[in-house]
Amino acid sequence: MKNTLKNITERSWFPFAAIALAAALVYGRTLFFGFTGLDDDSLILNNMPFLTKLSSIPAAFARDAFAGAGSGAYYRPLLTLSFIWDAALGGSAPFFYHLTNLVLHAGAAMALYAFLRALGKEVWFALTAALVFCVHPLLSQAVAWVPGRNDLLLALFALLSFTAFIQFLGGKKHSLLPHLLCYACALFTKEGAIVLPPLFALYALWVRPSEEGRPALLRPALAWLAITAAWFLARAAALHGVLPGGDFSALAALVRNLPAFFPYLGKVLFPFNLSTMPVLADMSLLPGLAALALICGALYLGKATLREATFGWLWFTLWLLPSFARPLTFTDFAEHRVYVPFIGLLLIAGAFRFTRERVFVPALALVVLLGSLSAWRLGVFTGRPSFWENAVATSPSNVVARTKLGVLYFGAGLYPQAGEQWQAGLRLAPGDAMLTVNMGSLRFAEGRTAEARVLWEQALETDPLNKKALNNLTVLYVEEKDLKKAAVCVDRLLALGAKVQPALIADTARYRKGGVGLTK
């Protein structure tokens, strides 16, 4: 029996089977989860007319991933193509979207195993690292939350590209084409892949043993440049030349968000108190500082290869930093963004000279523990209520989370709970237009029409182009026979390209003069 088990574990297919089994055991239940209401509405549910047409495949390369519902700066055509695939299989049924995420996650873990083997790591270490990556609770959001697929695809293509590049450096010239193809796929998945060429060059010129000589990088470097230029031009055409942060706002955002580096690092070593939508105000720096101290102490005391450890540290840092350079009014630090950077810390672990006999049992116990934590955590991703309740419970300073949770409560007729969330949001962000509109809707539902009108008008003072406030006031003014004010609202809505009920247009026709402000 012992010999039979040994024969199985030594087979070349065993590591891949073990990874697939681990992914299925931990994440199999996600196949029956729903959508969360964070980005999947814009990317999938509201986008079904586009996703259900195979003729949309070329168009995916010529538009923003959110089709105008986002900031207009997310050029991610391969993500859209993957949703077209899911829509072809099952329309808007969440099952197929979650199934694709599960398969991609298992594929990324397998690609990590192959990458580590290409780096020269032993089978037992490569498999252990891939299993840790597969079951770590910090990475569960990328798998269980459908839009997290972007990071699954990015990891898969980046690892395949790097593995082929290592093979190319080892003399397998035919590996250059798959290397370049996977690099292009990574770029057309997410803009963060722009960090790959520096990592390729760093590995080839500095990490590889010096006795192998300086590799000839001219051909791949020219190809990287050509692919990057083609991606840049395609992106500029699709987004109409939008370059986020072109006015140095991205650099300012990077500096402002740098403290988030430590909470991300801390969650890798101490994966507790995780959040579906964390914000910096609620994130502790102490676990990250402790993790940094442990890593530095281990590197100082242990027998680690300095170049490999440095390369792993640079991998973690370079992949993580672009997520900080988002010049947005509201910035969250969702945990799916550490999916690819996480690999860098595994590379640091690989820089140590462990023996299988000393670490096999602790490593196996660690995989079981992490898998158990992930399986327990997955409950927060089952659907909208659990997702947003976790966001508020773990990140009480998150205004967006409180807004979304209040909307869910309001839709369920839980008016006091909705009001509690929106009032808490207004204390965090006084005068927020959307929260003010929502409070007006709550007062209207409670029969307090006068208060609703005041709140909606206050929202317009803050945000004159708020469609929801304009629409609500139009209906209210028409009901109150104040058609002049209603006409001004209709003019604004039409100017914004919003859909207006034909009855409201007809009721206000004689008073519409193209006005731009509410008359008193």
Short mmCIF file of C-alpha atoms in Angstrom, two decimals:
data_model
loop_
_atom_site.label_atom_id
_atom_site.label_comp_id
_atom_site.label_asym_id
_atom_site.label_seq_id
_atom_site.Cartn_x
_atom_site.Cartn_y
_atom_site.Cartn_z
CA MET A 1 0.00 0.00 0.00
CA LYS A 2 2.83 2.35 0.91
CA ASN A 3 4.62 1.65 -2.36
CA THR A 4 1.40 2.19 -4.31
CA LEU A 5 0.86 5.58 -2.65
CA LYS A 6 4.47 6.55 -3.35
CA ASN A 7 4.12 5.57 -6.99
CA ILE A 8 1.01 7.75 -7.34
CA THR A 9 2.54 10.82 -5.69
CA GLU A 10 5.61 10.58 -7.89
CA ARG A 11 3.60 10.64 -11.10
CA SER A 12 3.94 13.84 -13.15
CA TRP A 13 0.18 14.40 -13.14
CA PHE A 14 -0.21 14.12 -9.37
CA PRO A 15 0.56 17.79 -8.47
CA PHE A 16 -2.02 19.02 -10.97
CA ALA A 17 -4.62 16.57 -9.70
CA ALA A 18 -3.92 17.61 -6.09
CA ILE A 19 -4.35 21.28 -6.98
CA ALA A 20 -7.61 20.61 -8.85
CA LEU A 21 -8.94 18.60 -5.91
CA ALA A 22 -8.02 21.33 -3.40
CA ALA A 23 -9.72 23.99 -5.52
CA ALA A 24 -12.87 21.89 -5.87
CA LEU A 25 -13.05 21.04 -2.16
CA VAL A 26 -12.62 24.62 -0.99
CA TYR A 27 -14.49 26.53 -3.70
CA GLY A 28 -17.00 24.03 -5.03
CA ARG A 29 -19.85 25.63 -3.08
CA THR A 30 -19.33 28.94 -4.91
CA LEU A 31 -21.03 27.37 -7.94
CA PHE A 32 -24.32 27.99 -6.19
CA PHE A 33 -23.61 31.58 -5.12
CA GLY A 34 -25.38 34.56 -6.64
CA PHE A 35 -24.14 37.99 -7.68
CA THR A 36 -23.08 40.60 -5.12
CA GLY A 37 -24.18 43.88 -6.70
CA LEU A 38 -20.60 45.19 -6.82
CA ASP A 39 -19.61 45.67 -10.48
CA ASP A 40 -21.28 42.43 -11.61
CA ASP A 41 -24.45 44.46 -12.29
CA SER A 42 -22.59 46.79 -14.66
CA LEU A 43 -20.29 44.18 -16.18
CA ILE A 44 -22.84 41.40 -16.60
CA LEU A 45 -26.50 41.86 -15.72
CA ASN A 46 -26.97 45.30 -17.27
CA ASN A 47 -24.73 44.32 -20.17
CA MET A 48 -26.57 41.19 -21.30
CA PRO A 49 -27.73 42.60 -24.68
CA PHE A 50 -24.05 43.00 -25.57
CA LEU A 51 -22.75 39.78 -23.99
CA THR A 52 -25.32 37.52 -25.64
CA LYS A 53 -24.21 38.44 -29.16
CA LEU A 54 -21.21 36.62 -30.58
CA SER A 55 -20.83 39.57 -32.94
CA SER A 56 -19.74 41.53 -29.86
CA ILE A 57 -16.40 39.69 -29.73
CA PRO A 58 -14.52 42.21 -31.93
CA ALA A 59 -16.34 45.10 -30.22
CA ALA A 60 -14.91 44.01 -26.86
CA PHE A 61 -11.54 45.37 -28.04
CA ALA A 62 -13.03 48.77 -28.86
CA ARG A 63 -14.74 49.84 -25.66
CA ASP A 64 -14.45 50.27 -21.92
CA ALA A 65 -15.21 47.12 -19.89
CA PHE A 66 -18.05 48.93 -18.12
CA ALA A 67 -19.49 50.29 -21.38
CA GLY A 68 -19.76 53.78 -19.93
CA ALA A 69 -21.11 52.71 -16.54
CA GLY A 70 -17.72 53.11 -14.88
CA SER A 71 -14.97 55.72 -14.99
CA GLY A 72 -14.26 55.11 -18.66
CA ALA A 73 -10.70 53.97 -17.92
CA TYR A 74 -10.95 50.18 -17.75
CA TYR A 75 -9.72 48.60 -20.97
CA ARG A 76 -10.04 44.88 -20.30
CA PRO A 77 -11.27 43.12 -23.44
CA LEU A 78 -10.32 39.57 -22.42
CA LEU A 79 -12.43 39.92 -19.29
CA THR A 80 -15.38 40.90 -21.48
CA LEU A 81 -14.68 37.98 -23.82
CA SER A 82 -14.82 35.58 -20.87
CA PHE A 83 -18.23 36.98 -19.90
CA ILE A 84 -19.42 36.52 -23.49
CA TRP A 85 -18.43 32.86 -23.15
CA ASP A 86 -20.42 32.51 -19.92
CA ALA A 87 -23.41 34.31 -21.39
CA ALA A 88 -23.38 31.92 -24.35
CA LEU A 89 -23.47 28.98 -21.94
CA GLY A 90 -26.19 30.18 -19.59
CA GLY A 91 -27.25 33.76 -20.11
CA SER A 92 -27.30 35.58 -16.79
CA ALA A 93 -27.31 32.44 -14.60
CA PRO A 94 -24.58 32.93 -11.94
CA PHE A 95 -23.61 29.23 -12.02
CA PHE A 96 -21.57 29.42 -15.22
CA TYR A 97 -19.76 32.60 -14.17
CA HIS A 98 -18.73 31.00 -10.89
CA LEU A 99 -17.73 27.79 -12.67
CA THR A 100 -15.40 29.71 -14.97
CA ASN A 101 -13.87 31.49 -11.97
CA LEU A 102 -13.25 28.17 -10.24
CA VAL A 103 -11.62 26.65 -13.33
CA LEU A 104 -9.44 29.74 -13.87
CA HIS A 105 -8.32 29.75 -10.24
CA ALA A 106 -7.31 26.09 -10.42
CA GLY A 107 -5.54 26.86 -13.69
CA ALA A 108 -3.65 29.78 -12.14
CA ALA A 109 -2.50 27.58 -9.23
CA MET A 110 -1.33 24.92 -11.70
CA ALA A 111 0.50 27.59 -13.71
CA LEU A 112 2.19 28.71 -10.48
CA TYR A 113 3.38 25.15 -9.89
CA ALA A 114 4.81 24.99 -13.43
CA PHE A 115 6.44 28.42 -12.95
CA LEU A 116 8.16 27.37 -9.73
CA ARG A 117 9.37 24.15 -11.33
CA ALA A 118 10.78 26.18 -14.23
CA LEU A 119 12.63 28.27 -11.64
CA GLY A 120 14.29 25.08 -10.44
CA LYS A 121 12.28 24.52 -7.26
CA GLU A 122 11.74 20.99 -6.03
CA VAL A 123 8.43 19.27 -6.67
CA TRP A 124 7.39 19.22 -3.02
CA PHE A 125 8.02 22.96 -2.56
CA ALA A 126 6.34 23.95 -5.84
CA LEU A 127 3.28 21.85 -4.96
CA THR A 128 3.09 23.19 -1.39
CA ALA A 129 3.37 26.80 -2.59
CA ALA A 130 0.72 26.21 -5.27
CA LEU A 131 -1.63 24.66 -2.69
CA VAL A 132 -1.12 27.59 -0.30
CA PHE A 133 -1.93 29.93 -3.17
CA CYS A 134 -4.96 27.80 -4.07
CA VAL A 135 -6.57 27.76 -0.61
CA HIS A 136 -5.39 31.00 1.07
CA PRO A 137 -8.42 32.95 2.42
CA LEU A 138 -6.99 36.31 1.37
CA LEU A 139 -7.39 35.26 -2.26
CA SER A 140 -10.95 33.95 -1.87
CA GLN A 141 -12.52 37.20 -3.10
CA ALA A 142 -10.86 36.84 -6.50
CA VAL A 143 -12.53 33.43 -6.86
CA ALA A 144 -15.93 33.85 -5.20
CA TRP A 145 -16.65 37.37 -6.52
CA VAL A 146 -17.22 37.07 -10.27
CA PRO A 147 -15.53 40.38 -11.31
CA GLY A 148 -12.43 39.17 -9.46
CA ARG A 149 -11.88 37.05 -12.56
CA ASN A 150 -9.73 39.82 -13.96
CA ASP A 151 -7.01 38.91 -11.49
CA LEU A 152 -7.42 35.18 -12.15
CA LEU A 153 -6.86 35.74 -15.86
CA LEU A 154 -3.98 38.12 -15.21
CA ALA A 155 -2.20 35.61 -12.96
CA LEU A 156 -2.74 32.77 -15.44
CA PHE A 157 -1.33 34.66 -18.42
CA ALA A 158 1.51 36.27 -16.46
CA LEU A 159 2.70 32.94 -15.05
CA LEU A 160 2.44 31.15 -18.39
CA SER A 161 4.34 33.96 -20.07
CA PHE A 162 7.09 33.90 -17.45
CA THR A 163 7.40 30.12 -17.60
CA ALA A 164 7.78 30.23 -21.39
CA PHE A 165 10.34 33.03 -21.02
CA ILE A 166 12.43 30.91 -18.65
CA GLN A 167 12.29 28.07 -21.15
CA PHE A 168 13.38 30.47 -23.88
CA LEU A 169 16.36 31.55 -21.81
CA GLY A 170 17.18 27.88 -21.32
CA GLY A 171 17.63 27.40 -25.05
CA LYS A 172 14.10 26.47 -26.16
CA LYS A 173 13.72 29.09 -28.86
CA HIS A 174 10.24 27.88 -29.81
CA SER A 175 9.03 29.10 -26.39
CA LEU A 176 9.42 32.74 -27.48
CA LEU A 177 6.12 32.81 -29.37
CA PRO A 178 3.93 31.45 -26.52
CA HIS A 179 5.80 33.77 -24.14
CA LEU A 180 4.91 36.82 -26.22
CA LEU A 181 1.36 35.64 -26.87
CA CYS A 182 0.70 35.20 -23.14
CA TYR A 183 2.25 38.60 -22.40
CA ALA A 184 -0.13 40.19 -24.91
CA CYS A 185 -3.06 38.36 -23.31
CA ALA A 186 -1.99 39.62 -19.87
CA LEU A 187 -1.90 43.22 -21.14
CA PHE A 188 -5.31 42.92 -22.78
CA THR A 189 -6.63 41.52 -19.51
CA LYS A 190 -5.46 44.26 -17.15
CA GLU A 191 -3.17 47.24 -17.45
CA GLY A 192 -1.08 46.13 -14.44
CA ALA A 193 0.68 43.64 -16.75
CA ILE A 194 2.86 46.56 -17.85
CA VAL A 195 5.21 45.57 -15.00
CA LEU A 196 6.07 42.26 -16.66
CA PRO A 197 8.85 43.42 -19.04
CA PRO A 198 10.91 44.94 -16.19
CA LEU A 199 10.48 41.69 -14.24
CA PHE A 200 11.47 39.63 -17.29
CA ALA A 201 14.62 41.70 -17.73
CA LEU A 202 15.45 41.68 -14.02
CA TYR A 203 15.19 37.92 -13.86
CA ALA A 204 17.24 37.34 -17.01
CA LEU A 205 20.04 39.78 -16.18
CA TRP A 206 20.28 39.51 -12.41
CA VAL A 207 18.54 36.49 -10.87
CA ARG A 208 19.79 33.74 -13.19
CA PRO A 209 23.23 32.27 -12.35
CA SER A 210 25.99 34.46 -13.72
CA GLU A 211 27.89 31.50 -15.21
CA GLU A 212 25.16 31.12 -17.81
CA GLY A 213 26.31 34.38 -19.34
CA ARG A 214 24.33 37.44 -20.27
CA PRO A 215 21.33 36.33 -22.36
CA ALA A 216 20.48 37.89 -25.69
CA LEU A 217 17.39 39.95 -24.90
CA LEU A 218 17.24 42.16 -27.97
CA ARG A 219 14.60 40.11 -29.80
CA PRO A 220 12.22 39.65 -26.85
CA ALA A 221 12.76 43.26 -25.74
CA LEU A 222 11.79 44.60 -29.16
CA ALA A 223 8.77 42.30 -29.15
CA TRP A 224 7.74 43.52 -25.67
CA LEU A 225 7.99 47.08 -26.93
CA ALA A 226 5.92 46.35 -30.04
CA ILE A 227 3.19 44.50 -28.10
CA THR A 228 3.02 47.22 -25.46
CA ALA A 229 2.76 49.92 -28.13
CA ALA A 230 -0.02 48.04 -29.91
CA TRP A 231 -1.90 47.63 -26.63
CA PHE A 232 -1.44 51.29 -25.79
CA LEU A 233 -2.79 52.43 -29.16
CA ALA A 234 -5.74 50.03 -28.96
CA ARG A 235 -6.51 51.22 -25.46
CA ALA A 236 -6.27 54.89 -26.42
CA ALA A 237 -8.63 54.33 -29.36
CA ALA A 238 -11.15 52.39 -27.26
CA LEU A 239 -11.13 54.90 -24.40
CA HIS A 240 -10.92 57.93 -26.70
CA GLY A 241 -7.48 58.86 -25.47
CA VAL A 242 -8.36 58.75 -21.77
CA LEU A 243 -5.19 58.57 -19.71
CA PRO A 244 -6.12 58.41 -16.02
CA GLY A 245 -3.79 60.46 -13.92
CA GLY A 246 -2.28 62.33 -16.83
CA ASP A 247 -2.38 65.46 -14.65
CA PHE A 248 -0.29 63.75 -11.95
CA SER A 249 -3.42 62.80 -10.01
CA ALA A 250 -2.40 59.14 -10.27
CA LEU A 251 0.96 59.94 -8.67
CA ALA A 252 -0.79 61.87 -5.91
CA ALA A 253 -3.15 58.93 -5.36
CA LEU A 254 -0.19 56.54 -5.21
CA VAL A 255 1.46 58.58 -2.47
CA ARG A 256 -1.82 58.98 -0.58
CA ASN A 257 -2.59 55.25 -0.69
CA LEU A 258 0.90 53.91 0.09
CA PRO A 259 0.02 53.09 3.74
CA ALA A 260 -2.30 50.37 2.39
CA PHE A 261 0.85 48.40 1.51
CA PHE A 262 1.19 47.26 5.12
CA PRO A 263 -2.38 45.97 5.66
CA TYR A 264 -2.08 43.98 2.43
CA LEU A 265 1.21 42.48 3.58
CA GLY A 266 -0.22 41.74 7.03
CA LYS A 267 -3.21 39.87 5.64
CA VAL A 268 -0.92 37.44 3.84
CA LEU A 269 0.69 36.21 7.08
CA PHE A 270 -2.31 36.91 9.33
CA PRO A 271 -5.44 36.27 7.23
CA PHE A 272 -7.99 37.36 9.82
CA ASN A 273 -10.54 40.20 9.95
CA LEU A 274 -10.81 40.13 6.17
CA SER A 275 -13.30 42.44 4.47
CA THR A 276 -15.23 42.34 1.22
CA MET A 277 -14.61 46.05 0.65
CA PRO A 278 -11.98 47.53 3.02
CA VAL A 279 -11.07 51.20 3.18
CA LEU A 280 -7.88 52.67 4.57
CA ALA A 281 -9.59 54.31 7.56
CA ASP A 282 -10.50 50.88 8.95
CA MET A 283 -7.28 49.03 8.10
CA SER A 284 -4.65 48.43 10.77
CA LEU A 285 -0.98 48.87 9.98
CA LEU A 286 0.23 46.70 12.88
CA PRO A 287 -0.18 43.24 11.26
CA GLY A 288 1.70 44.50 8.20
CA LEU A 289 4.53 45.89 10.29
CA ALA A 290 4.71 42.61 12.21
CA ALA A 291 4.76 40.66 8.93
CA LEU A 292 7.52 42.89 7.58
CA ALA A 293 9.56 42.35 10.74
CA LEU A 294 9.10 38.56 10.51
CA ILE A 295 10.14 38.46 6.85
CA CYS A 296 13.19 40.66 7.42
CA GLY A 297 14.16 38.64 10.49
CA ALA A 298 13.84 35.36 8.59
CA LEU A 299 15.96 36.71 5.74
CA TYR A 300 18.61 37.89 8.19
CA LEU A 301 18.77 34.68 10.21
CA GLY A 302 17.93 32.13 7.52
CA LYS A 303 19.96 30.78 4.66
CA ALA A 304 18.15 32.54 1.84
CA THR A 305 19.37 33.36 -1.64
CA LEU A 306 19.44 37.15 -1.58
CA ARG A 307 18.77 37.67 -5.29
CA GLU A 308 15.77 35.35 -5.30
CA ALA A 309 14.36 36.97 -2.16
CA THR A 310 14.84 40.44 -3.62
CA PHE A 311 13.15 39.37 -6.85
CA GLY A 312 10.18 38.06 -4.86
CA TRP A 313 9.95 41.30 -2.92
CA LEU A 314 10.03 43.34 -6.12
CA TRP A 315 7.34 41.07 -7.62
CA PHE A 316 5.06 41.74 -4.66
CA THR A 317 5.71 45.49 -4.71
CA LEU A 318 5.57 46.16 -8.46
CA TRP A 319 2.33 44.24 -8.94
CA LEU A 320 0.68 45.91 -5.93
CA LEU A 321 1.62 49.55 -6.50
CA PRO A 322 -0.51 50.15 -9.65
CA SER A 323 -3.65 49.42 -7.62
CA PHE A 324 -2.77 52.42 -5.44
CA ALA A 325 -2.52 54.82 -8.39
CA ARG A 326 -6.27 55.22 -8.87
CA PRO A 327 -7.21 58.93 -8.79
CA LEU A 328 -10.75 58.34 -7.54
CA THR A 329 -12.81 60.20 -4.99
CA PHE A 330 -13.48 56.90 -3.24
CA THR A 331 -10.77 54.24 -3.11
CA ASP A 332 -11.27 50.79 -1.65
CA PHE A 333 -8.54 48.22 -1.15
CA ALA A 334 -10.37 45.04 -2.07
CA GLU A 335 -8.44 41.88 -1.36
CA HIS A 336 -8.65 40.50 -4.89
CA ARG A 337 -5.97 43.03 -5.86
CA VAL A 338 -3.31 41.08 -3.95
CA TYR A 339 -3.95 37.91 -5.99
CA VAL A 340 -0.96 38.35 -8.34
CA PRO A 341 1.34 40.19 -5.87
CA PHE A 342 0.86 37.28 -3.42
CA ILE A 343 3.08 35.15 -5.67
CA GLY A 344 6.03 37.37 -4.77
CA LEU A 345 5.92 36.29 -1.14
CA LEU A 346 5.92 32.64 -2.24
CA LEU A 347 9.04 33.46 -4.26
CA ILE A 348 10.63 34.85 -1.09
CA ALA A 349 9.78 31.59 0.70
CA GLY A 350 11.40 29.71 -2.17
CA ALA A 351 14.63 31.60 -1.60
CA PHE A 352 15.21 29.63 1.62
CA ARG A 353 16.85 26.23 1.60
CA PHE A 354 14.29 24.00 3.31
CA THR A 355 14.49 20.25 3.55
CA ARG A 356 11.38 18.24 2.81
CA GLU A 357 11.70 16.12 5.94
CA ARG A 358 11.65 19.14 8.26
CA VAL A 359 8.81 21.15 6.74
CA PHE A 360 6.48 18.65 5.03
CA VAL A 361 4.17 18.04 7.99
CA PRO A 362 3.95 21.73 9.06
CA ALA A 363 3.36 22.74 5.43
CA LEU A 364 0.56 20.19 5.05
CA ALA A 365 -1.00 21.42 8.29
CA LEU A 366 -0.78 24.99 7.03
CA VAL A 367 -2.58 24.09 3.80
CA VAL A 368 -5.38 22.38 5.75
CA LEU A 369 -5.71 25.35 8.12
CA LEU A 370 -5.81 27.91 5.32
CA GLY A 371 -8.29 25.83 3.35
CA SER A 372 -10.57 25.59 6.39
CA LEU A 373 -10.42 29.35 6.92
CA SER A 374 -11.27 29.95 3.25
CA ALA A 375 -14.20 27.54 3.32
CA TRP A 376 -15.55 29.29 6.43
CA ARG A 377 -15.10 32.77 4.93
CA LEU A 378 -16.87 32.00 1.67
CA GLY A 379 -20.27 32.54 3.25
CA VAL A 380 -19.91 36.31 2.89
CA PHE A 381 -19.95 35.94 -0.91
CA THR A 382 -23.20 33.98 -1.22
CA GLY A 383 -25.17 37.01 -2.40
CA ARG A 384 -25.88 40.70 -1.98
CA PRO A 385 -27.00 40.89 1.69
CA SER A 386 -24.10 38.85 3.10
CA PHE A 387 -21.57 40.70 0.93
CA TRP A 388 -22.63 44.20 1.95
CA GLU A 389 -23.33 43.33 5.58
CA ASN A 390 -19.76 42.04 5.83
CA ALA A 391 -18.47 45.20 4.13
CA VAL A 392 -20.20 47.41 6.71
CA ALA A 393 -19.33 45.21 9.68
CA THR A 394 -15.62 45.03 8.81
CA SER A 395 -15.29 48.50 7.23
CA PRO A 396 -17.72 50.81 9.06
CA SER A 397 -16.12 53.90 7.47
CA ASN A 398 -17.02 52.68 3.98
CA VAL A 399 -19.66 55.13 2.67
CA VAL A 400 -20.34 53.11 -0.49
CA ALA A 401 -20.97 49.95 1.54
CA ARG A 402 -23.44 51.75 3.79
CA THR A 403 -25.19 53.22 0.74
CA LYS A 404 -25.51 49.81 -0.93
CA LEU A 405 -26.66 48.02 2.22
CA GLY A 406 -29.26 50.71 2.81
CA VAL A 407 -30.56 50.21 -0.73
CA LEU A 408 -30.95 46.49 -0.06
CA TYR A 409 -32.83 47.13 3.17
CA PHE A 410 -35.03 49.74 1.49
CA GLY A 411 -35.91 47.33 -1.31
CA ALA A 412 -36.87 44.73 1.28
CA GLY A 413 -39.15 47.24 3.05
CA LEU A 414 -36.84 47.48 6.07
CA TYR A 415 -37.09 51.26 6.30
CA PRO A 416 -35.59 51.80 9.79
CA GLN A 417 -32.53 49.70 8.91
CA ALA A 418 -32.12 51.54 5.59
CA GLY A 419 -32.35 54.90 7.31
CA GLU A 420 -29.78 53.82 9.89
CA GLN A 421 -27.24 52.97 7.17
CA TRP A 422 -27.84 56.14 5.16
CA GLN A 423 -27.71 58.39 8.21
CA ALA A 424 -24.42 56.77 9.20
CA GLY A 425 -23.18 57.39 5.67
CA LEU A 426 -24.16 61.06 5.86
CA ARG A 427 -22.24 61.42 9.11
CA LEU A 428 -19.18 60.11 7.29
CA ALA A 429 -19.82 62.17 4.12
CA PRO A 430 -22.04 65.17 4.96
CA GLY A 431 -23.98 66.42 1.97
CA ASP A 432 -23.36 63.34 -0.18
CA ALA A 433 -25.84 63.70 -3.05
CA MET A 434 -26.72 60.02 -3.48
CA LEU A 435 -27.28 59.47 0.22
CA THR A 436 -29.40 62.62 0.37
CA VAL A 437 -31.49 61.37 -2.57
CA ASN A 438 -31.92 58.02 -0.85
CA MET A 439 -33.03 59.67 2.38
CA GLY A 440 -35.55 61.63 0.34
CA SER A 441 -36.88 58.39 -1.15
CA LEU A 442 -37.17 56.95 2.36
CA ARG A 443 -39.12 59.95 3.60
CA PHE A 444 -41.39 59.77 0.56
CA ALA A 445 -42.04 56.06 1.20
CA GLU A 446 -42.93 56.96 4.79
CA GLY A 447 -45.47 59.51 3.52
CA ARG A 448 -43.38 62.55 4.52
CA THR A 449 -43.57 64.24 1.13
CA ALA A 450 -42.50 67.72 2.20
CA GLU A 451 -39.28 66.38 3.75
CA ALA A 452 -38.64 64.29 0.64
CA ARG A 453 -38.91 67.37 -1.59
CA VAL A 454 -36.46 69.33 0.56
CA LEU A 455 -33.93 66.49 0.54
CA TRP A 456 -34.12 65.99 -3.23
CA GLU A 457 -33.69 69.72 -3.83
CA GLN A 458 -30.70 69.72 -1.47
CA ALA A 459 -29.20 66.88 -3.48
CA LEU A 460 -29.54 68.94 -6.66
CA GLU A 461 -27.73 71.84 -5.05
CA THR A 462 -24.80 69.50 -4.47
CA ASP A 463 -25.11 67.61 -7.77
CA PRO A 464 -27.21 69.51 -10.36
CA LEU A 465 -26.97 66.58 -12.78
CA ASN A 466 -28.23 63.87 -10.43
CA LYS A 467 -30.69 61.95 -12.59
CA LYS A 468 -32.43 60.19 -9.73
CA ALA A 469 -33.14 63.44 -7.89
CA LEU A 470 -34.33 65.09 -11.11
CA ASN A 471 -36.64 62.21 -11.94
CA ASN A 472 -38.09 62.05 -8.43
CA LEU A 473 -38.72 65.80 -8.36
CA THR A 474 -40.31 65.71 -11.80
CA VAL A 475 -42.88 63.18 -10.64
CA LEU A 476 -43.48 65.06 -7.39
CA TYR A 477 -43.86 68.47 -9.06
CA VAL A 478 -46.31 67.05 -11.61
CA GLU A 479 -48.36 65.53 -8.80
CA GLU A 480 -48.35 68.92 -7.05
CA LYS A 481 -49.30 70.69 -10.32
CA ASP A 482 -46.08 72.73 -10.21
CA LEU A 483 -45.46 72.18 -13.93
CA LYS A 484 -42.91 74.99 -14.36
CA LYS A 485 -40.48 73.36 -11.97
CA ALA A 486 -41.26 69.96 -13.44
CA ALA A 487 -40.46 71.32 -16.92
CA VAL A 488 -37.00 72.48 -15.80
CA CYS A 489 -36.28 69.00 -14.45
CA VAL A 490 -37.44 67.39 -17.69
CA ASP A 491 -35.17 69.71 -19.69
CA ARG A 492 -32.19 68.67 -17.61
CA LEU A 493 -33.00 64.97 -17.86
CA LEU A 494 -33.34 65.14 -21.64
CA ALA A 495 -30.09 67.11 -21.92
CA LEU A 496 -28.39 64.32 -19.94
CA GLY A 497 -29.76 61.70 -22.32
CA ALA A 498 -31.96 60.15 -19.64
CA LYS A 499 -35.18 58.35 -20.44
CA VAL A 500 -38.25 60.34 -19.39
CA GLN A 501 -41.77 58.97 -19.27
CA PRO A 502 -43.76 60.25 -22.27
CA ALA A 503 -46.57 61.33 -19.92
CA LEU A 504 -44.20 63.61 -18.03
CA ILE A 505 -42.93 65.14 -21.27
CA ALA A 506 -46.49 65.76 -22.41
CA ASP A 507 -47.55 67.27 -19.06
CA THR A 508 -44.68 69.78 -19.09
CA ALA A 509 -44.54 70.53 -22.83
CA ARG A 510 -45.98 74.06 -22.65
CA TYR A 511 -43.54 75.13 -19.94
CA ARG A 512 -40.34 73.62 -21.25
CA LYS A 513 -37.90 76.33 -22.31
CA GLY A 514 -34.58 74.53 -22.05
CA GLY A 515 -33.92 75.98 -18.60
CA VAL A 516 -30.84 74.95 -16.67
CA GLY A 517 -31.84 75.81 -13.13
CA LEU A 518 -34.76 75.29 -10.84
CA THR A 519 -36.96 78.37 -10.59
CA LYS A 520 -38.28 79.49 -7.26
#
